[in-house]
XYZ file of C-alpha atoms in Angstrom:
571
model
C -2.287 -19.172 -30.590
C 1.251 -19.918 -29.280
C 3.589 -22.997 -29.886
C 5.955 -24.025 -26.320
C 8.597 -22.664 -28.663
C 7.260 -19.010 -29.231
C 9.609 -16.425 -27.705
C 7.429 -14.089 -25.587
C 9.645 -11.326 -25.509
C 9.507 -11.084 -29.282
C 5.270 -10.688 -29.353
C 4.211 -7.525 -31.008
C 2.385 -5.656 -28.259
C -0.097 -2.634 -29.112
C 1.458 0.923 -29.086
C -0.648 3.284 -25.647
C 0.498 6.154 -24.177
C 2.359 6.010 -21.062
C 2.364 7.847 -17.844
C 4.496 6.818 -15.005
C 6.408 7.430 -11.978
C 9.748 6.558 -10.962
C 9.351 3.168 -10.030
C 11.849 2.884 -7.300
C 10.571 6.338 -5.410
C 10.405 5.795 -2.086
C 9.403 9.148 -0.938
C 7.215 10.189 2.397
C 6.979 13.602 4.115
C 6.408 16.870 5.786
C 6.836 19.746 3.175
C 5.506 22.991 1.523
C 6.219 26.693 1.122
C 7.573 30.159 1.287
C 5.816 33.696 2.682
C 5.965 36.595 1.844
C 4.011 39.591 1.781
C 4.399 40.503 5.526
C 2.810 37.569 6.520
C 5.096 34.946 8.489
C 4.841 31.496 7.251
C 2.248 29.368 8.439
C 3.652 25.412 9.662
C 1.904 22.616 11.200
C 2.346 19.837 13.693
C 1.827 16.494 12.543
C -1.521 15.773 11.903
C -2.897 14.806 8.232
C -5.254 15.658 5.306
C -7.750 13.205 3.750
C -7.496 13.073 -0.484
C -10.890 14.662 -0.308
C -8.996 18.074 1.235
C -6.173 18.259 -1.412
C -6.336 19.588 -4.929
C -4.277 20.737 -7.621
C -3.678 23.880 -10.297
C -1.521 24.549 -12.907
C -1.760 27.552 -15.689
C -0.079 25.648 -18.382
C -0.445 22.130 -20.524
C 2.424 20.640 -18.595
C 2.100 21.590 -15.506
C -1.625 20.391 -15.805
C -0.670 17.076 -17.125
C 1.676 16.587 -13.991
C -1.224 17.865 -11.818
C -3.396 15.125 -12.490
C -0.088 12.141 -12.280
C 0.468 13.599 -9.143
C -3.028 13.570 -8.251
C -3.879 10.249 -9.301
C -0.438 8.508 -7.538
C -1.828 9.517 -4.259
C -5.417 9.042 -4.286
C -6.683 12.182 -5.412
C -9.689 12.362 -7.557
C -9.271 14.042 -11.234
C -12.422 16.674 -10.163
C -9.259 18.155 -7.497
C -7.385 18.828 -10.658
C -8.135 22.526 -12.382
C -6.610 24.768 -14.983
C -8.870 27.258 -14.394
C -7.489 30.352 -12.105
C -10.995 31.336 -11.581
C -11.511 28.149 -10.022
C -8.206 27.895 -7.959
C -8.621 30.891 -6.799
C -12.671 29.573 -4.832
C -10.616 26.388 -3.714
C -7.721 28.721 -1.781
C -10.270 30.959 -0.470
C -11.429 27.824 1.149
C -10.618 27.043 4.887
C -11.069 23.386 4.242
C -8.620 22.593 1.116
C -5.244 22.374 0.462
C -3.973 23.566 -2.708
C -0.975 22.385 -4.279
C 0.325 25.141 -7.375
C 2.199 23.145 -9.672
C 4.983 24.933 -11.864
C 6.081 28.658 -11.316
C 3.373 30.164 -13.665
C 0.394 28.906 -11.209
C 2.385 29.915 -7.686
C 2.869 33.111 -9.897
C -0.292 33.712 -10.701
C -2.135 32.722 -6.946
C 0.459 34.584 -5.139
C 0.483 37.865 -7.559
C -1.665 37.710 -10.424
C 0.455 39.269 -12.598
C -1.318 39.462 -16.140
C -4.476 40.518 -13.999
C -6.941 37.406 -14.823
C -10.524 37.437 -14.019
C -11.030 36.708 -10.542
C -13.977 35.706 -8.309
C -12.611 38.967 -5.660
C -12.621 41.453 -8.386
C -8.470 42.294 -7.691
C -6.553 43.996 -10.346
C -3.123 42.916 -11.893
C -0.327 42.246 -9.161
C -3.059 41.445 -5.876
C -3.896 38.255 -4.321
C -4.994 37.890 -1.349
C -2.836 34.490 -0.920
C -0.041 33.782 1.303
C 2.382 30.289 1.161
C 2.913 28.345 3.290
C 6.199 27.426 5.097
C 8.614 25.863 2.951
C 10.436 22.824 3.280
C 7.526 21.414 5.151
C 4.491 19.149 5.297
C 1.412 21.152 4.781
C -1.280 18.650 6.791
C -3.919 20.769 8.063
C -5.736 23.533 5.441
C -5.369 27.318 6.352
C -8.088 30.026 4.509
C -5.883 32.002 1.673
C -2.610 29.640 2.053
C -1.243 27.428 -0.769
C 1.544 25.287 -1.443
C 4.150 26.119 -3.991
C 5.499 23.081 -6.082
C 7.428 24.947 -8.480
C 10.505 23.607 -9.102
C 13.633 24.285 -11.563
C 12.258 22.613 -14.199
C 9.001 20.713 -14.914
C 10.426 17.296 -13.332
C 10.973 18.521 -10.064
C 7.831 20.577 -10.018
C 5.688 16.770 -10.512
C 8.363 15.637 -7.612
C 6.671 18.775 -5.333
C 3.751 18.168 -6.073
C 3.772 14.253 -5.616
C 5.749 14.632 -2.344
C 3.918 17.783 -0.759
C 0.240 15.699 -1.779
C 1.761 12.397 -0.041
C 2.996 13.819 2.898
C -0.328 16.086 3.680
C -2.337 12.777 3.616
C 0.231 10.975 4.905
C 1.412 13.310 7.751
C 5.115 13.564 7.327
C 7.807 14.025 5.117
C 10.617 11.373 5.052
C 12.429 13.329 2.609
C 13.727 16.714 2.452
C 11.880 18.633 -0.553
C 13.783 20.115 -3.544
C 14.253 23.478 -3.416
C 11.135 25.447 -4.257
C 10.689 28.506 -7.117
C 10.373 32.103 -5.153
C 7.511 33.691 -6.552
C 8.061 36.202 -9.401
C 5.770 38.879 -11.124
C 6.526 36.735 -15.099
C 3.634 36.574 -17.182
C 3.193 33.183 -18.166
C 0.323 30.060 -18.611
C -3.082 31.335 -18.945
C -6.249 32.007 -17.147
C -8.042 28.823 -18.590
C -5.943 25.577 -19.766
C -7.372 23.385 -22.273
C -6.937 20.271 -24.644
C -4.963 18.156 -21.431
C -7.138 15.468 -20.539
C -6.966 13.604 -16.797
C -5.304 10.043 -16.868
C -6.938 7.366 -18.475
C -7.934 4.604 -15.876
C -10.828 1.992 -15.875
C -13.555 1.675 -13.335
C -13.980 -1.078 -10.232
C -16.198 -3.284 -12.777
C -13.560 -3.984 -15.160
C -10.440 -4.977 -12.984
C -10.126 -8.444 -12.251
C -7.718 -10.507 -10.724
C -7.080 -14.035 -11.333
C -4.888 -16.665 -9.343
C -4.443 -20.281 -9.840
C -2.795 -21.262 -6.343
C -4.410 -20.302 -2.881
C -1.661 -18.093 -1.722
C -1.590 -16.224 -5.074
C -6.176 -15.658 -4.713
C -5.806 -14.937 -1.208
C -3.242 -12.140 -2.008
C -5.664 -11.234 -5.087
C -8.267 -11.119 -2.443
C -6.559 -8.747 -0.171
C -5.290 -6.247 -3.813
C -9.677 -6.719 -4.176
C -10.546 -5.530 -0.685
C -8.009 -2.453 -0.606
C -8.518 -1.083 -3.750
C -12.284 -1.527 -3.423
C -12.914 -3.607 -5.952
C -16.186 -5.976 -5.700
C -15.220 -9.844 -4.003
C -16.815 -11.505 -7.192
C -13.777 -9.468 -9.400
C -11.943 -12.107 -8.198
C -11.304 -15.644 -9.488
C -9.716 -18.963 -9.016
C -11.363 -20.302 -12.260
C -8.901 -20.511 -15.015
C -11.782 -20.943 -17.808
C -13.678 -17.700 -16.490
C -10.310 -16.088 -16.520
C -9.810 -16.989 -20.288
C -12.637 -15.164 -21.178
C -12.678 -11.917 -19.416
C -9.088 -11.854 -21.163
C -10.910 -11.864 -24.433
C -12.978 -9.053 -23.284
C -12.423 -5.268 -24.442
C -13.626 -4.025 -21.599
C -11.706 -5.574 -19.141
C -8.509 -6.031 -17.528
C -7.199 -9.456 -16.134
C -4.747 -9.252 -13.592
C -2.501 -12.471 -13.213
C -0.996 -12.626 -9.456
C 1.374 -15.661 -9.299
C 3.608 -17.074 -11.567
C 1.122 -20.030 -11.531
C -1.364 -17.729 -13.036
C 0.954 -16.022 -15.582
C 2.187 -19.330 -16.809
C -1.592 -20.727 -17.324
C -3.013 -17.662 -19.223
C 0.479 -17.080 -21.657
C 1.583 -20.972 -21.927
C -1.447 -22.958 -20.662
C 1.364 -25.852 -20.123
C -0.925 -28.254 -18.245
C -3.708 -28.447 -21.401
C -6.499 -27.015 -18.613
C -10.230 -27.014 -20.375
C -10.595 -23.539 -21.787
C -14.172 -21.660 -23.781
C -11.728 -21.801 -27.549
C -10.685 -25.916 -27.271
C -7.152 -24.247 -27.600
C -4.846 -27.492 -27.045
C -1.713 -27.469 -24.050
C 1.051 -25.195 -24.836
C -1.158 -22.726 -26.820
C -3.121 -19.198 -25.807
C -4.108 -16.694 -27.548
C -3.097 -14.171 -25.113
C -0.253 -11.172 -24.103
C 1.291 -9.242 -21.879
C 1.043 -5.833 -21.435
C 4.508 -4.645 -21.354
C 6.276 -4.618 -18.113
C 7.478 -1.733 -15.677
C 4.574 0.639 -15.625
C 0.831 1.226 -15.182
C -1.760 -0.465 -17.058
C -4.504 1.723 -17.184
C -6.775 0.665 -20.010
C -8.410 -2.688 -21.198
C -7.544 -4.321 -24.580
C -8.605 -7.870 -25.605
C -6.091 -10.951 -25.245
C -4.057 -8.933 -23.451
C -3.655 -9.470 -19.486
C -1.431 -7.528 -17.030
C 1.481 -9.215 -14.824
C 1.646 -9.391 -11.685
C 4.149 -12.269 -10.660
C 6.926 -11.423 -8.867
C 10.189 -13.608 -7.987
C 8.137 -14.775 -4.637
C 4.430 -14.637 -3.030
C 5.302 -11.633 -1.656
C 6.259 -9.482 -4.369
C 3.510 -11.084 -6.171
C 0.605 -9.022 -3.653
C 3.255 -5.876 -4.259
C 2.352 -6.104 -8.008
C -1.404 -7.262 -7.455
C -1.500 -4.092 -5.221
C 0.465 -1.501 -7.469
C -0.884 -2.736 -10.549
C -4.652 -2.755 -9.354
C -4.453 0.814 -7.786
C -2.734 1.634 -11.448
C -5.600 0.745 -13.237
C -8.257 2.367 -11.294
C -5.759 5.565 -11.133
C -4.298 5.563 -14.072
C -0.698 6.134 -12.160
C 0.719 3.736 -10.184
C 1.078 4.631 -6.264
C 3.629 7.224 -5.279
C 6.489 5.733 -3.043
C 5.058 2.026 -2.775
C 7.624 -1.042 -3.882
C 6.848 -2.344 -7.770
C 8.963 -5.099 -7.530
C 10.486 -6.719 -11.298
C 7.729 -9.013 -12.789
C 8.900 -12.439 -13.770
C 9.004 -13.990 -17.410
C 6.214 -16.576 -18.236
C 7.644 -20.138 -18.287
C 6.143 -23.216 -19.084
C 6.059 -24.709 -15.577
C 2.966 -26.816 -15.055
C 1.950 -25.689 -11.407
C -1.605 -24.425 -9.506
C -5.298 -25.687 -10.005
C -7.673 -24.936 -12.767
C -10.228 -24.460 -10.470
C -9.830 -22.996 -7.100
C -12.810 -22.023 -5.146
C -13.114 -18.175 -5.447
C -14.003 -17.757 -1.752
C -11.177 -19.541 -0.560
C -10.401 -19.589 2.979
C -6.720 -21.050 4.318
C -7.749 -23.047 7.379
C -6.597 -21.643 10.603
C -2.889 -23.326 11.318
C -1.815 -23.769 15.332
C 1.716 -21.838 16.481
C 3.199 -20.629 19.740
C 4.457 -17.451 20.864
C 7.671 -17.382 22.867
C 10.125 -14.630 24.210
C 12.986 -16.718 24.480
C 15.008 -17.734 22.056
C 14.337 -21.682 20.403
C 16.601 -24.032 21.001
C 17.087 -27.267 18.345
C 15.427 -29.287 20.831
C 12.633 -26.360 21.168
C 12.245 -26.453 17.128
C 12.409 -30.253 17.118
C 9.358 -30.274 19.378
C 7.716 -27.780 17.279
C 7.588 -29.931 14.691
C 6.585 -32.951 16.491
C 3.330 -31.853 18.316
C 1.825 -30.310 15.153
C 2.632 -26.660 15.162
C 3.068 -24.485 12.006
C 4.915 -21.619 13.217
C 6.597 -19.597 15.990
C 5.637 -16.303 16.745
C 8.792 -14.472 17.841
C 10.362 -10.916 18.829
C 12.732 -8.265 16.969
C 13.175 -6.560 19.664
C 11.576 -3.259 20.973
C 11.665 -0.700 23.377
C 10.051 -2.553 25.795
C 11.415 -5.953 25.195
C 12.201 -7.209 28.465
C 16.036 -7.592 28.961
C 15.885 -11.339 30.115
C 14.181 -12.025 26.528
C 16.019 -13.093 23.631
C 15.480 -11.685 20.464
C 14.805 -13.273 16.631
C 18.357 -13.800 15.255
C 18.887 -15.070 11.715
C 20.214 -18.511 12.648
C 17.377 -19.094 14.887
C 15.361 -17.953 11.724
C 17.208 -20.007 9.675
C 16.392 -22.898 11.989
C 12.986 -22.875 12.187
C 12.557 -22.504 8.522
C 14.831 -25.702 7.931
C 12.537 -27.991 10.137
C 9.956 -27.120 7.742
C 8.035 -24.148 10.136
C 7.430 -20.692 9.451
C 7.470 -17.301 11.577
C 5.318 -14.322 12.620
C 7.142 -11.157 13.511
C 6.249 -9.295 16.835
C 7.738 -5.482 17.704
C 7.859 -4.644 21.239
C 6.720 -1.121 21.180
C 5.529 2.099 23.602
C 3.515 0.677 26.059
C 1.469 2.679 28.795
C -0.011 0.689 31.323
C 0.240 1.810 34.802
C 1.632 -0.723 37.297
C 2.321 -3.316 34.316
C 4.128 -1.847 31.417
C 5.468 2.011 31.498
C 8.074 1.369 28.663
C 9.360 2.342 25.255
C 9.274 5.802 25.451
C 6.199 8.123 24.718
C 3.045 7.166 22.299
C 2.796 9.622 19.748
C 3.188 9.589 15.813
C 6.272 10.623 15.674
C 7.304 7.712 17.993
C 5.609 5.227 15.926
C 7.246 6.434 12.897
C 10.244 5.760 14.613
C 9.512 2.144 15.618
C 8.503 1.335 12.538
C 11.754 2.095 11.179
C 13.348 0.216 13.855
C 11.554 -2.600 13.567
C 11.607 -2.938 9.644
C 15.558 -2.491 9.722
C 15.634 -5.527 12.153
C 13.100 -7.430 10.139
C 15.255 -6.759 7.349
C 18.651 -8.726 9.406
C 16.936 -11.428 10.074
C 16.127 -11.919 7.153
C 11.922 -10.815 6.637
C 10.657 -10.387 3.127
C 8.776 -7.560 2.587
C 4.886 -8.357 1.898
C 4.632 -9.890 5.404
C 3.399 -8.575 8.441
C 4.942 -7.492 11.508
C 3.075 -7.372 14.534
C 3.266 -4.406 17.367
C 2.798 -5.521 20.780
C 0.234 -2.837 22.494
C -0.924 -4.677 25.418
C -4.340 -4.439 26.946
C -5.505 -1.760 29.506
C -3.651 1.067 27.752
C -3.312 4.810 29.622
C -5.226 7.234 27.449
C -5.185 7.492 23.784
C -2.007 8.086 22.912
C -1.409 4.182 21.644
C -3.958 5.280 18.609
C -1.825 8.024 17.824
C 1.117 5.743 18.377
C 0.019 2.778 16.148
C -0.825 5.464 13.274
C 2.563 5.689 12.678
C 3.493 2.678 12.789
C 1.178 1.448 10.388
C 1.925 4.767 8.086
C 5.618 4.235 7.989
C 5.622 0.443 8.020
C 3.318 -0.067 4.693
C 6.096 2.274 3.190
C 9.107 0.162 4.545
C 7.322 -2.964 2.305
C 5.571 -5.028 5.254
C 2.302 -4.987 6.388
C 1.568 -3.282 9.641
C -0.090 -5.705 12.340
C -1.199 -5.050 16.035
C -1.455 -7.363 18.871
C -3.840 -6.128 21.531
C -6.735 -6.776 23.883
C -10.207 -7.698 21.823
C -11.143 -4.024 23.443
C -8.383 -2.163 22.210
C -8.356 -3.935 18.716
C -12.396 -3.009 18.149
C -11.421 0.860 19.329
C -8.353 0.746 16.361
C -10.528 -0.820 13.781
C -13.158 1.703 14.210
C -10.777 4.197 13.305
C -11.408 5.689 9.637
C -7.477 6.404 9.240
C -6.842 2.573 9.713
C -5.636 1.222 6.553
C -7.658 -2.044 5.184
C -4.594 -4.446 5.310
C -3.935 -3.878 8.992
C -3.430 -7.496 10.580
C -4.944 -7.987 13.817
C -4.210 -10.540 16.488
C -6.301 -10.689 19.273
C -5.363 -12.040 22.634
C -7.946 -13.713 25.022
C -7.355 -16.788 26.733
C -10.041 -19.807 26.764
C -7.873 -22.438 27.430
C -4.473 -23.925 28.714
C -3.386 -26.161 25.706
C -3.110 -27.168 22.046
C -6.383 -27.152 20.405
C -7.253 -29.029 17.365
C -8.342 -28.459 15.169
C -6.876 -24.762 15.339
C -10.033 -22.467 16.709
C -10.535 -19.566 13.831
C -9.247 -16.195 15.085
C -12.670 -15.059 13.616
C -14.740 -16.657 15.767
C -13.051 -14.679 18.788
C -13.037 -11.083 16.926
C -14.724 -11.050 13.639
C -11.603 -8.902 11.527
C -9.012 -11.047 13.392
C -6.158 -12.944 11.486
C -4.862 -14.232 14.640
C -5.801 -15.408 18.141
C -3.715 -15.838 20.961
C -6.135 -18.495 22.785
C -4.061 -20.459 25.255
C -1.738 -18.877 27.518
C -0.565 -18.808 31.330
C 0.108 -22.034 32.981
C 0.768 -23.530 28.813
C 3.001 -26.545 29.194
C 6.585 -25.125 27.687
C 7.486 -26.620 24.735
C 11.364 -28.030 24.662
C 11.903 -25.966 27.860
C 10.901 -22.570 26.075
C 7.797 -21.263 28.043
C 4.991 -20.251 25.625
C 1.844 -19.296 24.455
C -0.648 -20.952 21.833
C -2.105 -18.997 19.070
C -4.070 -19.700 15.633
C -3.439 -17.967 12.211
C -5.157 -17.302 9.254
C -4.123 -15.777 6.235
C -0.772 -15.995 3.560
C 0.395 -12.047 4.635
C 1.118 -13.266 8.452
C 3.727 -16.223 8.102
C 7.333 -15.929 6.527
């Protein structure tokens, strides 16, 4: 029980073991290994590996222990992880795996066996039948008897290897040039069997939670819930129910929201609670800050308020993927975690489906005039959907600036973020340049440095303009990386499209679950209210654009109407 007066930072917390990451790695990319042998070095084009295709061996304790980090920052399940060489040696004999060697003594003993272990081929000392692959590169498609060497100069760099060649094979691409990579040597060293290292601790998808006390804060709980895979009714809005799964022993409470934080470590507001503990007083902790949570302890809860909304669903995001991993994600934002006050703010009990109501905006290519945002305001809109630019932004457009941004956000509206990208639509739009993954790595870069100048947090959404009637497939390929390199830039990757071409993306199993879709069909010429749910158009929508062509302009600035529905889309 805690007085107003208690100094937080001075609570005894309970000693665990730690495993972490750098926090501030931002690493993507396109690497692997060396030949030899008289075999030339085997490379790829960009294409990509799912987890299920990429394991991990090591031959010592160390080695092993970065193994499964590595493993579990990407995605990788702990039965990918071996110490065994007999084992390795099945998996790289496979034609459909990816093996990543971690530390010289396992490249060293896959590419030469040189203390002559027991192998499933019967070879003697100094024979393998393995071959590396090209170094310096992403490995994303599996070759039969090729592995990839993360041995670095010391153990460190070996764990960066192996994170960064894992990443980039299931990401596609390496955004960072790999440190340099051990040649192989005939050294004795590890052994044929490694035991006594243990994978990660982490907890299962029944004993995460996540609990927010404002409606922004549980609908980015929500959205942590549905990525991760965690069931809907893990999340909650109640602040009693809250209280006591964060006396459990079994469980972990995630707080998203400063709201949140504040109600479980201060309770300032005196909300009802199961222990008749009186305002100003909880039982309850903190697990310390800056690093994974990855096991459950009771009156202790994790944090996951940042200085805004948006770093908030960062740390719901990292910190829920942390605990089901036991790392936290390799190359994603964990932004600082704010200190508990004793701010009275949020509800005691939200509903735990909560819905935020569809609000009514415009979209506009030109730029908005006072007048323009004046008018805005006046007929009932709640944002303005406007461009960053784009390759095939047309020239007579203007783009987002950050006084216009500025502007609209002092009259009291908010923005969504549109991207003008590769378009291929014969006799309409032949623009941007050409739709393939590489280009859409590209204009994701483009458009998050832009986002960035006008001022865009990172946790929102960005929408790329991919209009309907598309030439081929090569817009799939196109969005993928956008969406790829855009969720590692810090926003979330949208697409506005044709209800055709938006059910074709969605079906796609490489489309990531926070993907924000706006959908444009037009059913009518003018405002609607109240604002028609982008749902009721296309069932995974978050927007609709539903009025558009002969739209009365608004201030002079021609436009179209949309709805909107969800925190992630508006800044």
């Amino acid at each position: 029980m805690r007085s107003k007066a208690h100094k937080w930072t001075k609570k005894k917390r309970p000693k665990r073991a730690r495993f972490g990451i750098p926090l501030a790695l931002s690493l993507a990319f396109s690497g692997a290994a060396s030949g030899s042998m008289g075999h030339m070095p085997i490379a790829h084009a960009a294409q990509q590996l799912t987890p299920s295709s990429v394991y991990f061996y090591a031959s010592n304790a160390v080695d092993l222990q970065n193994a499964y980090l590595a493993a579990a920052s990407v995605g990788v399940s702990n039965a990918h992880v071996t110490g065994n060489f007999s084992t390795a040696w099945k998996w790289v004999d496979s034609a459909n795996t990816v093996v990543i060697a971690v530390g010289a003594p396992a490249v060293n003993a896959l590419y030469y066996n040189p203390a002559g272990w027991a192998n499933p081929s019967k070879r003697r000392a100094g024979s393998t039948p393995f071959e590396l692959f090209a170094r310096g590169k992403a490995v994303t498609a599996a070759q039969n008897r090729y592995f990839a060497d993360a041995a670095g100069g010391n153990r460190s760099l070996s764990l960066e290897l192996a994170q960064l060649l894992a990443d980039a094979a299931i990401d596609g691409q390496l955004d960072k040039p790999l440190p340099k990579q051990s040649e192989p040597t005939r050294v004795v060293s590890g052994t044929a069997v490694v035991s006594g290292v243990n994978a990660l601790p982490h907890l299962s998808v029944n004993q995460v939670y996540l609990y927010a006390a404002t409606p922004v804060d549980l609908a980015n709980a929500q959205q942590a819930a549905r990525k991760e895979g965690l069931p809907a009714a893990n999340v909650t809005g109640n602040f009693w129910t809250a209280w006591n799964l964060a006396k459990r022993s079994d469980a972990l409470v995630i707080a998203v929201g400063a709201s949140a934080v504040n109600a479980l470590f201060y309770n300032p507001s005196g909300w009802p609670n199961p222990d008749k503990i009186v305002k100003g007083h909880t039982p309850f902790d903190l697990w310390p800050e800056g690093q994974v949570v990855s096991q459950s302890h009771e009156y202790l809860f994790a944090n996951a308020a940042g200085k805004d909304r948006y770093a908030s669903a960062q740390l719901a995001e990292a910190l829920t993927w942390g605990a089901l991993h036991g790392a936290l994600p390799f190359g994603v934002p964990f932004p600082a975690q704010s200190v508990p006050t004793t701010q009275n703010s949020g509800q005691p009990n939200l509903t735990d489906a909560v819905v935020i109501a569809p609000v009514n905006g415009a979209d506009m290519s030109m730029g908005l005039t006072p007048t323009a945002i004046a008018q805005l305001q006046a007929q009932g809109y709640t944002f303005a959907a406007r461009y960053l630019g784009g390759g095939c932004f047309p020239k007579s457009g203007d783009v987002l600036t950050a006084d216009e941004a500025n502007a609209v956000h002092a009259a009291g509206l908010q923005l969504v973020s549109i991207y003008s990208g590769a378009n291929n639509v014969p006799g309409a739009a032949v623009c941007g340049g050409s739709q393939t993954y590489a280009a859409g790595v590209a204009a994701a870069d483009d458009a998050a440095q832009l986002a960035a100048v006008v001022g865009q947090p990172q946790g929102t959404g960005i929408f790329l303009d991919i209009e309907a009637n598309q030439s081929g497939s090569g817009w799939l390929a196109y969005f993928h990386g956008w969406q790829d390199e855009l969720a590692k830039r810090g926003y979330i990757p949208g697409i506005y499209s044709s209800p055709a071409q938006l059910s074709q993306l969605h079906a796609q199993s490489w489309v990531r679950a926070d993907v924000l879709y706006w959908v444009a069909h037009w059913v009518s010429r003018s405002k609607q209210d109240p604002p028609p749910d982008p749902t009721a158009e296309l069932s995974f929508a978050q927007m609709w654009q539903y009025a558009g062509g002969n739209v009365t302009p608004i201030g002079g600035v021609p436009v179209d109407l949309d709805s909107a529905k969800g925190a992630q889309i508006l800044w």
